[in-house]
Short mmCIF file of C-alpha atoms in Angstrom, two decimals:
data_model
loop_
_atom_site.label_atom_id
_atom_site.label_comp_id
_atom_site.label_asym_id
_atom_site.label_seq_id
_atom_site.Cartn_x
_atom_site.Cartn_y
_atom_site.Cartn_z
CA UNK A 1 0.00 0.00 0.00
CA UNK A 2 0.95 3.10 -0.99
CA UNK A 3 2.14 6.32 1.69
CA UNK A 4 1.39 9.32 1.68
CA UNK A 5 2.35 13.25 1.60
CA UNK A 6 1.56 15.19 4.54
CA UNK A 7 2.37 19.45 3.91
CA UNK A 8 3.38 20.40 7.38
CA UNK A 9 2.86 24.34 8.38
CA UNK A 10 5.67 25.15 10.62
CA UNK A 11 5.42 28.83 12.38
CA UNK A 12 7.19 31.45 10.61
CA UNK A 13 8.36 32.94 14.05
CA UNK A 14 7.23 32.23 17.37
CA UNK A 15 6.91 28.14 18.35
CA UNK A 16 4.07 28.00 19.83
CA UNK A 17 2.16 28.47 16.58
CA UNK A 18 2.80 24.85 15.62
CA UNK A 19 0.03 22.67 15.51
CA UNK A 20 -1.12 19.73 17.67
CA UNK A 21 -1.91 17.86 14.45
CA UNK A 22 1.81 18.91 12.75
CA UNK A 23 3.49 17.64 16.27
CA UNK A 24 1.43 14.36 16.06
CA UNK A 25 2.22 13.90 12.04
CA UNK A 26 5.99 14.40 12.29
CA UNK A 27 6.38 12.41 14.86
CA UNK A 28 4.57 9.60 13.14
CA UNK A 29 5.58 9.52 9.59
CA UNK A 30 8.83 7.66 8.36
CA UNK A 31 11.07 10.43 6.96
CA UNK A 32 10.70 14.56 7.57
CA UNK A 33 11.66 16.70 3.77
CA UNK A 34 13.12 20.15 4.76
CA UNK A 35 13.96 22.61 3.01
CA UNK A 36 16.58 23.64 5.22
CA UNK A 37 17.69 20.82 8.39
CA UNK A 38 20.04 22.88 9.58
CA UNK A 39 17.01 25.21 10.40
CA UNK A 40 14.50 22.16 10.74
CA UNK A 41 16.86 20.03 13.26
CA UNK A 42 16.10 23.73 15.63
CA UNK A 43 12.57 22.73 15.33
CA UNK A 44 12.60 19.52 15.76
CA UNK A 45 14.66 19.09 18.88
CA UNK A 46 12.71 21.97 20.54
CA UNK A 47 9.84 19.33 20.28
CA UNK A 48 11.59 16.43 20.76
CA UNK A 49 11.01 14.95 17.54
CA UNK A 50 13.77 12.31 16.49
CA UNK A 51 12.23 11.58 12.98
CA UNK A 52 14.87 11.30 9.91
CA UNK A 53 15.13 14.32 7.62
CA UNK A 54 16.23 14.54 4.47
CA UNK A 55 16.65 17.64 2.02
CA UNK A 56 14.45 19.08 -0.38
CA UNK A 57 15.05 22.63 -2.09
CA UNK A 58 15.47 24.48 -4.99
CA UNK A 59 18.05 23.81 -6.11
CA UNK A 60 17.19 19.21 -5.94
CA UNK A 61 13.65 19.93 -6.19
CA UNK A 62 12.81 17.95 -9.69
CA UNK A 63 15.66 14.58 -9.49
CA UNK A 64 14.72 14.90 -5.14
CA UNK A 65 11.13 14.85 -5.74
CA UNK A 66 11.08 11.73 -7.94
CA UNK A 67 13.07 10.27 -5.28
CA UNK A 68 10.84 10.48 -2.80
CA UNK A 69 7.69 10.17 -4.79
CA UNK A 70 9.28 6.48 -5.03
CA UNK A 71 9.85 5.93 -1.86
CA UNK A 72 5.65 7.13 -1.04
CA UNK A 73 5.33 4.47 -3.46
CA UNK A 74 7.00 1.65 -1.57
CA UNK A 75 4.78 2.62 1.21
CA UNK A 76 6.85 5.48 3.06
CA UNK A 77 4.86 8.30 4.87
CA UNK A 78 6.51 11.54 4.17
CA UNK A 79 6.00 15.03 5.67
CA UNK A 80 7.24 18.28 4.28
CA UNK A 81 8.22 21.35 6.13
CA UNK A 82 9.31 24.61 4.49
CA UNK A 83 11.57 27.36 6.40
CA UNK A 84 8.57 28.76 7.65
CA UNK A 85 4.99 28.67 6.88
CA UNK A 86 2.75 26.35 4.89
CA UNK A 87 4.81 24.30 2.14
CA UNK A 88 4.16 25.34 -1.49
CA UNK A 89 3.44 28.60 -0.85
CA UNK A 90 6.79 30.44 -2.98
CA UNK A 91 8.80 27.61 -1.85
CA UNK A 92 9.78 24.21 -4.16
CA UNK A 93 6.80 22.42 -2.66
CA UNK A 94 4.70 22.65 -5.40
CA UNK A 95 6.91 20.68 -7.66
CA UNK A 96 6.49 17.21 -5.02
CA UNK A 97 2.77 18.10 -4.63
CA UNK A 98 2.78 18.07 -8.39
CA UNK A 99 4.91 14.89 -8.89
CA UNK A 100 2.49 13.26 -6.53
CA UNK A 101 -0.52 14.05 -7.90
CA UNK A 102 0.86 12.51 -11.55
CA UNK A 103 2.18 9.36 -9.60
CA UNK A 104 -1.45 8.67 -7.76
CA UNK A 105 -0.18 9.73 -4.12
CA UNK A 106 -2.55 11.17 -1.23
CA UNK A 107 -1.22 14.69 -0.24
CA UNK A 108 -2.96 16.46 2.75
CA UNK A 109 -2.20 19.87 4.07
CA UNK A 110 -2.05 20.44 7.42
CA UNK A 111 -2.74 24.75 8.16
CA UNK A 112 -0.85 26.73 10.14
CA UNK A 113 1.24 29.67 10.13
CA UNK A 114 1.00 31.64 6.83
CA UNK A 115 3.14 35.19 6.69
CA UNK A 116 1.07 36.09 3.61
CA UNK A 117 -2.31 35.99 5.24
CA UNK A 118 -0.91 36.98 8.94
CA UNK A 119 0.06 40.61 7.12
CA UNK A 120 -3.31 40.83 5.87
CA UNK A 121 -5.43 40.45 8.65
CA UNK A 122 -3.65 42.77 10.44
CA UNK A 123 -2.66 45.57 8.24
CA UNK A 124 -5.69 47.60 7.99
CA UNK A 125 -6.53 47.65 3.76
CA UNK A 126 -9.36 45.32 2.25
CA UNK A 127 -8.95 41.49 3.24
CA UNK A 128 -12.52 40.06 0.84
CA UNK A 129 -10.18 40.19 -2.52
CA UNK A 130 -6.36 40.06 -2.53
CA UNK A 131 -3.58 38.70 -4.97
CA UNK A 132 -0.11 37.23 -3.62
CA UNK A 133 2.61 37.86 -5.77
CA UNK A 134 5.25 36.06 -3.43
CA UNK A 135 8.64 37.93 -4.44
CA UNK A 136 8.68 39.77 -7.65
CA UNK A 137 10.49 38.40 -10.33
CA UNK A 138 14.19 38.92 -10.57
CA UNK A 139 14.07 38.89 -14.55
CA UNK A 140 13.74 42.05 -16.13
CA UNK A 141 11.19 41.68 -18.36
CA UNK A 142 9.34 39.44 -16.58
CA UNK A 143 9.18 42.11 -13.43
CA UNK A 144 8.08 44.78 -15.60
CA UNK A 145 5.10 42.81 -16.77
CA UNK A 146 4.12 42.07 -13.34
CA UNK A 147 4.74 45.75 -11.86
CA UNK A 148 2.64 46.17 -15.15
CA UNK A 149 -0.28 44.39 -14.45
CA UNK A 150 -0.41 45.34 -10.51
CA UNK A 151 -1.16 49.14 -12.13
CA UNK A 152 -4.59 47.97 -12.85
CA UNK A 153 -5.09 45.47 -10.08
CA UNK A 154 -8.19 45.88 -7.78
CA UNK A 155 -7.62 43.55 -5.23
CA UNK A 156 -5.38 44.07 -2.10
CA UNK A 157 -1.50 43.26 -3.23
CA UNK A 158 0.95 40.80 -0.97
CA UNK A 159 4.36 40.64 -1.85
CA UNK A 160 7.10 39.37 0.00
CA UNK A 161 10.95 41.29 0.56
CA UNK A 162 14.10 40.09 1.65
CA UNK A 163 15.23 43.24 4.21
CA UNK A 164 18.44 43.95 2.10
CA UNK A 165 16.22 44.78 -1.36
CA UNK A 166 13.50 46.21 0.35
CA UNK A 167 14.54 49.85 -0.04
CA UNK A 168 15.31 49.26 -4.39
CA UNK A 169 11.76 47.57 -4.09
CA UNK A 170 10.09 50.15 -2.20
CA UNK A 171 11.32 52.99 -4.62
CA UNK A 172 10.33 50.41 -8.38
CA UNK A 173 6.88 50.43 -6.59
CA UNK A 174 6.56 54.00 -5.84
CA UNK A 175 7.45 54.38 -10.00
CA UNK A 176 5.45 51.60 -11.22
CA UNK A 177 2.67 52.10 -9.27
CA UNK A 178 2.45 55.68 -7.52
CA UNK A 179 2.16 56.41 -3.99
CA UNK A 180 -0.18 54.48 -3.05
CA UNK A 181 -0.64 53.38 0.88
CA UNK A 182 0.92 50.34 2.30
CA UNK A 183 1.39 47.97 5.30
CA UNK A 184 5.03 46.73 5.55
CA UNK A 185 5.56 43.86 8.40
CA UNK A 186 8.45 42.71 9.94
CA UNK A 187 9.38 39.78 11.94
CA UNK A 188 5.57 38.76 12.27
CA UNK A 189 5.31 36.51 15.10
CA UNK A 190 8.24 37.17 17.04
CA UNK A 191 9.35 39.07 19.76
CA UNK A 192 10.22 42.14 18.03
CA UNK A 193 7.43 42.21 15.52
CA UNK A 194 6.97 45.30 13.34
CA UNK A 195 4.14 46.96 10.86
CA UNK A 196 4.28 50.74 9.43
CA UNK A 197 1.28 51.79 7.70
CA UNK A 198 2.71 54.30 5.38
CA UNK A 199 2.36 55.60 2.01
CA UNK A 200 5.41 53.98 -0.05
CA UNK A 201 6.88 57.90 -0.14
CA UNK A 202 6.67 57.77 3.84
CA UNK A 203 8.28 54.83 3.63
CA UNK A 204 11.41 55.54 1.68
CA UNK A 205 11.96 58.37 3.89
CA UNK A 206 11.22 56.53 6.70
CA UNK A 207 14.11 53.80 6.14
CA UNK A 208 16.51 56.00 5.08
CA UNK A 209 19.57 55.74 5.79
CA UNK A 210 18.48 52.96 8.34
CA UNK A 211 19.51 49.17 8.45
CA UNK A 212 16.36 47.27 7.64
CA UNK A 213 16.34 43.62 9.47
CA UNK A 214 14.07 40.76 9.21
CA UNK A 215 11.84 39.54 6.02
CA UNK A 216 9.39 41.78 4.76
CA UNK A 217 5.55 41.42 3.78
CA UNK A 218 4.19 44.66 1.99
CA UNK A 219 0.49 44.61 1.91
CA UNK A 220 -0.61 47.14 -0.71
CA UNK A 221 -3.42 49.35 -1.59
CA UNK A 222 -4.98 48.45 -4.61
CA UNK A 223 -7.35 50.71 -7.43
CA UNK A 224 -10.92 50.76 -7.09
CA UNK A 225 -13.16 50.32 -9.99
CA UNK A 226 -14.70 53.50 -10.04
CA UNK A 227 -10.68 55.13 -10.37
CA UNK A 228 -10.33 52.87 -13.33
CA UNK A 229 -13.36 53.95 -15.00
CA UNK A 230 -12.24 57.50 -14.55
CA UNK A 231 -8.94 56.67 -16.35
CA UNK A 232 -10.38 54.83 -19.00
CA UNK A 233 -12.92 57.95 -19.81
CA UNK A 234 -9.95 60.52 -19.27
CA UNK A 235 -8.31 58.29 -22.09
CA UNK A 236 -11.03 59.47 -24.83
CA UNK A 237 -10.53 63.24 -23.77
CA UNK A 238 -7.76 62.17 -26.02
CA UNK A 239 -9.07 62.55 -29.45
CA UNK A 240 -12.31 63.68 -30.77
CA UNK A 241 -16.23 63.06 -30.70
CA UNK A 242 -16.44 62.65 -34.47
CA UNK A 243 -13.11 60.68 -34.19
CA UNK A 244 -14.12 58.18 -31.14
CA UNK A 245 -17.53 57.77 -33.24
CA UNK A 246 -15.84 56.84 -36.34
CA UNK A 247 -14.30 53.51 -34.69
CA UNK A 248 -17.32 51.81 -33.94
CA UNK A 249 -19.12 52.85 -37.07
CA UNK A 250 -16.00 51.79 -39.15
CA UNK A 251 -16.69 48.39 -37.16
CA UNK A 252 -20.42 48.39 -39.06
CA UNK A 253 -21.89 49.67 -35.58
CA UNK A 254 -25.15 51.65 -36.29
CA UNK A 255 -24.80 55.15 -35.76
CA UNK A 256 -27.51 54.97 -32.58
CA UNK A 257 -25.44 52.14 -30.74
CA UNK A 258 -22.06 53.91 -31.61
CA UNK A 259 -23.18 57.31 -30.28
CA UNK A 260 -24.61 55.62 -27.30
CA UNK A 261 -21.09 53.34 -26.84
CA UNK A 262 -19.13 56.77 -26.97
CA UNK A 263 -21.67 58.22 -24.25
CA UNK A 264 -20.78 55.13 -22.09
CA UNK A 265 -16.72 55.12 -22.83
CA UNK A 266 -17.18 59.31 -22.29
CA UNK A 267 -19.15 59.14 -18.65
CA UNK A 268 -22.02 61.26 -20.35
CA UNK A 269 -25.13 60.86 -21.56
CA UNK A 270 -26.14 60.80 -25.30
CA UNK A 271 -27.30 63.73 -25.52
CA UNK A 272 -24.40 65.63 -24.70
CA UNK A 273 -22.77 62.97 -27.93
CA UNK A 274 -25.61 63.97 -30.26
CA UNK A 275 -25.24 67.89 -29.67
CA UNK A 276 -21.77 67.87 -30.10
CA UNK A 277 -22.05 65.87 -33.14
CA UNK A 278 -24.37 68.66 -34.86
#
């Protein structure tokens, strides 16, 4: 019979955040995959948990994963702990949860500790809708596309920052984006846990010239609907009635529909379009 993969939330700070139900589960299964053990050995002695660990990162995540999808398949119970946090989320998780699913194996999460959501709750901007980004992209292009799209983004934003790019990051956002208002968290959990809510221009003034310490969640203000409306109708101001009217009726719109889709795209009513028109 075939074992199983158990995605163990570890807390991202303080210890007592662990889990009855993660204690229980890596005590019980037959091998622990860390992504650090020199961090996860801390962890596991603190608890007294003498389970074998072996290593599973980045950089062996494909050629590790097959590995120890094969050994699920021989009958092993495996658990997988992450850093910090829940397992998959920006860390090589995903690629064993993937592997497993393709090979036929269980995989259960087990919650916990999550930095992403902990900054959200508690920094004060809109928790119903968000997007997590995770880090941004250290390719070029690729970061540009994603700064990009966040311009237009009406959910809240949740990015993560190692403390010695934060300031570079903080500065591309304030560019990309303008200054919109932000909750930056540090060290959530533990003892000297930290959260500015700033506008990203208070914030760059704020840390400058000061030594930032400890990893970084930036919960960001997002645009509203009604502020993307207003751009797109401050787009038409742009060119002309007679112009703007000429692209849906060079479409084959009738000239009722089209002067009543340039009322809409315009924010006015059609009979503002038609006067102008005469």
């Amino acid at each position: 019979m075939a074992g199983q993969l158990y995605l163990c939330a570890t807390p991202i700070g303080n210890l007592d955040d662990i889990t009855l139900r993660v204690l229980d589960t890596l005590k019980s299964v037959d091998l622990i995959a860390a992504e650090d053990t020199r961090h996860s050995i801390k962890l596991l002695n603190h608890f007294g948990i003498k389970t074998k660990l072996t290593s599973y990162h980045e950089y062996n995540k494909v050629d590790k994963a097959v590995y120890l999808v094969r050994q699920m398949e021989e009958g092993l119970n495996i658990a997988l702990v992450t850093d910090a946090g829940t397992p998959g989320i920006s860390d090589p998780g995903e690629e064993l949860v993937r592997q497993c699913h393709q090979a036929g194996i269980k995989v259960t999460s087990l919650p916990g500790a999550c930095a992403c959501i902990t900054a959200l709750t508690i920094s004060g901007l809109p928790t119903r809708r968000f997007c997590f980004e995770a880090f941004l992209p250290t390719d070029k292009k690729e970061r540009k596309n994603v700064l990009n799209q966040l311009k237009t983004e009406t959910r809240t934003i949740i990015l993560y920052e190692a403390p010695h790019r934060l300031k570079k990051t903080l500065e591309e956002l304030l560019k990309e984006l303008g200054n919109r208002n932000v909750t930056l968290c540090r060290e959530l959990t533990k003892r000297h846990e930290d959260y500015k809510k700033m506008t990203l221009e208070e914030l760059i003034q704020y840390y400058k010239g000061e030594e930032i310490r400890g990893e970084c969640v930036l919960v960001i203000e997002s645009v509203t609907f009604k502020q993307l409306e207003e751009e797109q109708q401050k787009s038409w101001e742009n060119i002309s009635i007679e112009e703007h009217m000429e692209q849906y009726l060079s479409q084959g719109m009738p000239k009722k529909e089209a002067m009543k889709q340039v009322a809409k795209d315009r924010g006015v009513g059609k009979r503002e379009i038609y006067q102008a028109l005469l």
